[in-house]
mmCIF file of C-alpha atoms in Angstrom:
data_model
loop_
_atom_site.group_PDB
_atom_site.id
_atom_site.type_symbol
_atom_site.label_atom_id
_atom_site.label_comp_id
_atom_site.label_asym_id
_atom_site.label_seq_id
_atom_site.Cartn_x
_atom_site.Cartn_y
_atom_site.Cartn_z
ATOM 1 C CA MET A 15 0.000 0.000 0.000
ATOM 2 C CA VAL A 16 1.234 3.510 -0.814
ATOM 3 C CA LEU A 17 0.001 6.506 1.188
ATOM 4 C CA PHE A 18 1.245 10.069 0.677
ATOM 5 C CA GLY A 19 3.994 8.729 -1.576
ATOM 6 C CA GLN A 20 5.329 6.326 1.083
ATOM 7 C CA GLU A 21 5.129 2.555 1.015
ATOM 8 C CA MET A 22 3.127 1.423 4.038
ATOM 9 C CA ILE A 23 2.982 -1.854 5.966
ATOM 10 C CA ASN A 24 -0.029 -2.796 8.116
ATOM 11 C CA VAL A 25 0.928 -3.362 11.759
ATOM 12 C CA PRO A 26 -1.546 -4.884 14.253
ATOM 13 C CA LEU A 27 -2.949 -2.775 17.095
ATOM 14 C CA VAL A 28 -3.236 -5.243 19.979
ATOM 15 C CA GLY A 29 -4.951 -5.085 23.351
ATOM 16 C CA SER A 30 -4.140 -6.893 26.581
ATOM 17 C CA ALA A 31 -3.262 -10.570 26.584
ATOM 18 C CA PRO A 32 -5.663 -12.760 28.562
ATOM 19 C CA CYS A 33 -4.632 -16.231 29.774
ATOM 20 C CA GLY A 34 -0.974 -15.709 28.932
ATOM 21 C CA ALA A 35 -1.515 -15.513 25.175
ATOM 22 C CA PRO A 36 1.160 -13.454 23.445
ATOM 23 C CA LEU A 37 0.137 -9.826 22.956
ATOM 24 C CA PHE A 38 0.451 -10.208 19.211
ATOM 25 C CA ALA A 39 -1.804 -13.300 19.004
ATOM 26 C CA GLU A 40 -4.431 -12.979 16.278
ATOM 27 C CA GLU A 41 -7.336 -12.906 18.743
ATOM 28 C CA ASN A 42 -5.904 -9.750 20.361
ATOM 29 C CA VAL A 43 -5.722 -7.699 17.151
ATOM 30 C CA GLU A 44 -8.147 -4.741 17.298
ATOM 31 C CA LYS A 45 -7.277 -3.432 13.844
ATOM 32 C CA MET A 46 -4.400 -2.922 11.440
ATOM 33 C CA ILE A 47 -2.631 0.459 11.298
ATOM 34 C CA PRO A 48 -0.512 1.497 8.294
ATOM 35 C CA VAL A 49 3.085 2.399 9.194
ATOM 36 C CA ALA A 50 5.717 3.758 6.794
ATOM 37 C CA LYS A 51 7.920 0.869 5.667
ATOM 38 C CA GLU A 52 11.038 2.989 6.284
ATOM 39 C CA LYS A 53 10.282 2.918 10.048
ATOM 40 C CA LEU A 54 10.389 -0.894 10.126
ATOM 41 C CA GLN A 55 13.448 -3.128 9.883
ATOM 42 C CA GLY A 56 12.921 -5.882 7.324
ATOM 43 C CA GLY A 57 12.379 -9.402 8.604
ATOM 44 C CA LEU A 58 11.218 -8.289 12.055
ATOM 45 C CA GLN A 59 7.718 -8.388 13.507
ATOM 46 C CA TYR A 60 6.031 -5.292 14.945
ATOM 47 C CA PHE A 61 2.893 -4.506 16.914
ATOM 48 C CA ILE A 62 1.214 -1.375 18.261
ATOM 49 C CA LEU A 63 -0.157 -0.863 21.778
ATOM 50 C CA ARG A 64 -2.366 1.890 23.140
ATOM 51 C CA ALA A 65 -0.847 3.463 26.266
ATOM 52 C CA THR A 66 -3.008 3.893 29.346
ATOM 53 C CA GLY A 67 -2.143 5.831 32.473
ATOM 54 C CA ASP A 68 0.729 8.144 33.378
ATOM 55 C CA SER A 69 3.480 5.748 34.504
ATOM 56 C CA MET A 70 5.699 6.647 31.496
ATOM 57 C CA ASN A 71 4.789 10.311 30.919
ATOM 58 C CA ALA A 72 8.329 11.529 31.717
ATOM 59 C CA ALA A 73 9.540 9.333 28.830
ATOM 60 C CA GLY A 74 7.075 11.029 26.474
ATOM 61 C CA ILE A 75 4.473 8.237 26.541
ATOM 62 C CA ASN A 76 1.091 9.666 27.512
ATOM 63 C CA ASP A 77 -2.351 8.186 28.105
ATOM 64 C CA GLY A 78 -3.921 7.342 24.726
ATOM 65 C CA ASP A 79 -0.665 7.378 22.729
ATOM 66 C CA LEU A 80 0.003 4.574 20.272
ATOM 67 C CA ILE A 81 3.315 2.777 20.812
ATOM 68 C CA LEU A 82 5.091 1.061 17.902
ATOM 69 C CA CYS A 83 6.988 -1.942 19.278
ATOM 70 C CA LYS A 84 9.464 -4.402 17.808
ATOM 71 C CA GLN A 85 8.560 -7.958 18.831
ATOM 72 C CA LYS A 86 11.508 -9.201 20.885
ATOM 73 C CA LEU A 87 11.760 -11.603 23.811
ATOM 74 C CA THR A 88 14.932 -10.130 25.335
ATOM 75 C CA ALA A 89 15.943 -6.637 26.417
ATOM 76 C CA ARG A 90 19.064 -4.607 27.098
ATOM 77 C CA GLU A 91 19.692 -2.255 30.008
ATOM 78 C CA ASN A 92 17.560 0.930 29.759
ATOM 79 C CA ASP A 93 15.345 -0.400 26.928
ATOM 80 C CA LEU A 94 11.709 0.678 27.128
ATOM 81 C CA VAL A 95 9.979 -2.690 27.088
ATOM 82 C CA VAL A 96 6.536 -4.176 26.796
ATOM 83 C CA ALA A 97 6.407 -6.862 29.477
ATOM 84 C CA LEU A 98 3.758 -9.315 30.589
ATOM 85 C CA ILE A 99 3.459 -9.752 34.344
ATOM 86 C CA ASP A 100 0.778 -12.208 35.432
ATOM 87 C CA ASP A 101 -0.995 -11.817 32.065
ATOM 88 C CA GLU A 102 -1.047 -8.004 32.304
ATOM 89 C CA ALA A 103 0.891 -5.885 29.816
ATOM 90 C CA THR A 104 2.994 -2.965 31.020
ATOM 91 C CA VAL A 105 5.476 -0.551 29.431
ATOM 92 C CA LYS A 106 8.480 0.269 31.628
ATOM 93 C CA GLU A 107 12.232 0.891 31.529
ATOM 94 C CA PHE A 108 14.187 -2.386 31.804
ATOM 95 C CA HIS A 109 17.055 -2.934 34.260
ATOM 96 C CA ARG A 110 18.833 -5.874 35.884
ATOM 97 C CA GLU A 111 20.064 -5.906 39.472
ATOM 98 C CA GLY A 112 21.703 -9.229 40.286
ATOM 99 C CA ASN A 113 19.148 -11.972 39.626
ATOM 100 C CA LYS A 114 16.251 -9.507 39.553
ATOM 101 C CA ILE A 115 14.571 -7.749 36.675
ATOM 102 C CA VAL A 116 13.636 -4.196 37.574
ATOM 103 C CA LEU A 117 10.843 -2.497 35.647
ATOM 104 C CA LYS A 118 11.021 1.222 36.343
ATOM 105 C CA PRO A 119 8.311 3.749 35.558
ATOM 106 C CA ARG A 120 9.380 7.119 34.184
ATOM 107 C CA SER A 121 6.644 9.268 35.599
ATOM 108 C CA THR A 122 6.059 12.652 37.158
ATOM 109 C CA ASN A 123 3.578 10.872 39.448
ATOM 110 C CA PRO A 124 5.392 9.577 42.586
ATOM 111 C CA GLU A 125 2.671 6.955 43.022
ATOM 112 C CA HIS A 126 4.453 4.797 40.408
ATOM 113 C CA GLN A 127 7.345 2.804 41.852
ATOM 114 C CA PRO A 128 9.822 0.286 40.360
ATOM 115 C CA ARG A 129 8.886 -3.389 40.388
ATOM 116 C CA TYR A 130 11.581 -5.897 41.371
ATOM 117 C CA LEU A 131 10.850 -9.331 39.938
ATOM 118 C CA THR A 132 12.641 -12.671 39.932
ATOM 119 C CA GLU A 133 10.043 -14.588 37.933
ATOM 120 C CA GLY A 134 6.778 -14.225 36.038
ATOM 121 C CA VAL A 135 8.075 -11.585 33.595
ATOM 122 C CA GLN A 136 7.908 -12.118 29.839
ATOM 123 C CA ILE A 137 9.433 -9.480 27.581
ATOM 124 C CA GLN A 138 7.182 -9.092 24.536
ATOM 125 C CA GLY A 139 8.790 -6.190 22.717
ATOM 126 C CA ILE A 140 10.905 -3.053 22.655
ATOM 127 C CA VAL A 141 9.349 0.393 22.199
ATOM 128 C CA GLN A 142 10.463 1.935 18.891
ATOM 129 C CA GLU A 143 8.304 5.021 18.533
ATOM 130 C CA VAL A 144 5.387 6.862 20.108
ATOM 131 C CA VAL A 145 2.558 8.179 17.952
ATOM 132 C CA ARG A 146 0.339 10.807 19.531
ATOM 133 C CA PRO A 147 -3.227 10.991 18.174
ATOM 134 C CA LEU A 148 -4.284 14.400 16.867
ATOM 135 C CA GLU A 149 -6.695 16.262 19.117
ATOM 136 C CA ASN A 150 -10.002 17.435 17.633
#
């Protein structure tokens, strides 16, 4: 598909993942969103999530934003990751401290605190870009 002179690729907008199903499982796809092919690395899988809440607002991810993510099951220090914890998806900054995975919010709201986990965390993807919907 070509839109505004750019070749586009449809990327699935996915919701939460019930029962441990991967976020990008077909039953979780709300709709397909066209993304410029130049933003995507060939041979890799991508998905889009809708952000909720303010736990990452200091990183520029606000409530209602769309987040383009590269499907990846591992992360490096300081990556912004999409992680599943007990079947609930979250976007946080990834860190390791010894045998623990630390998922840190980047928020102006002090209510959000880091989570220190030794098990039950599945990395689903790495945040690539944030798309902010236009306001009416």
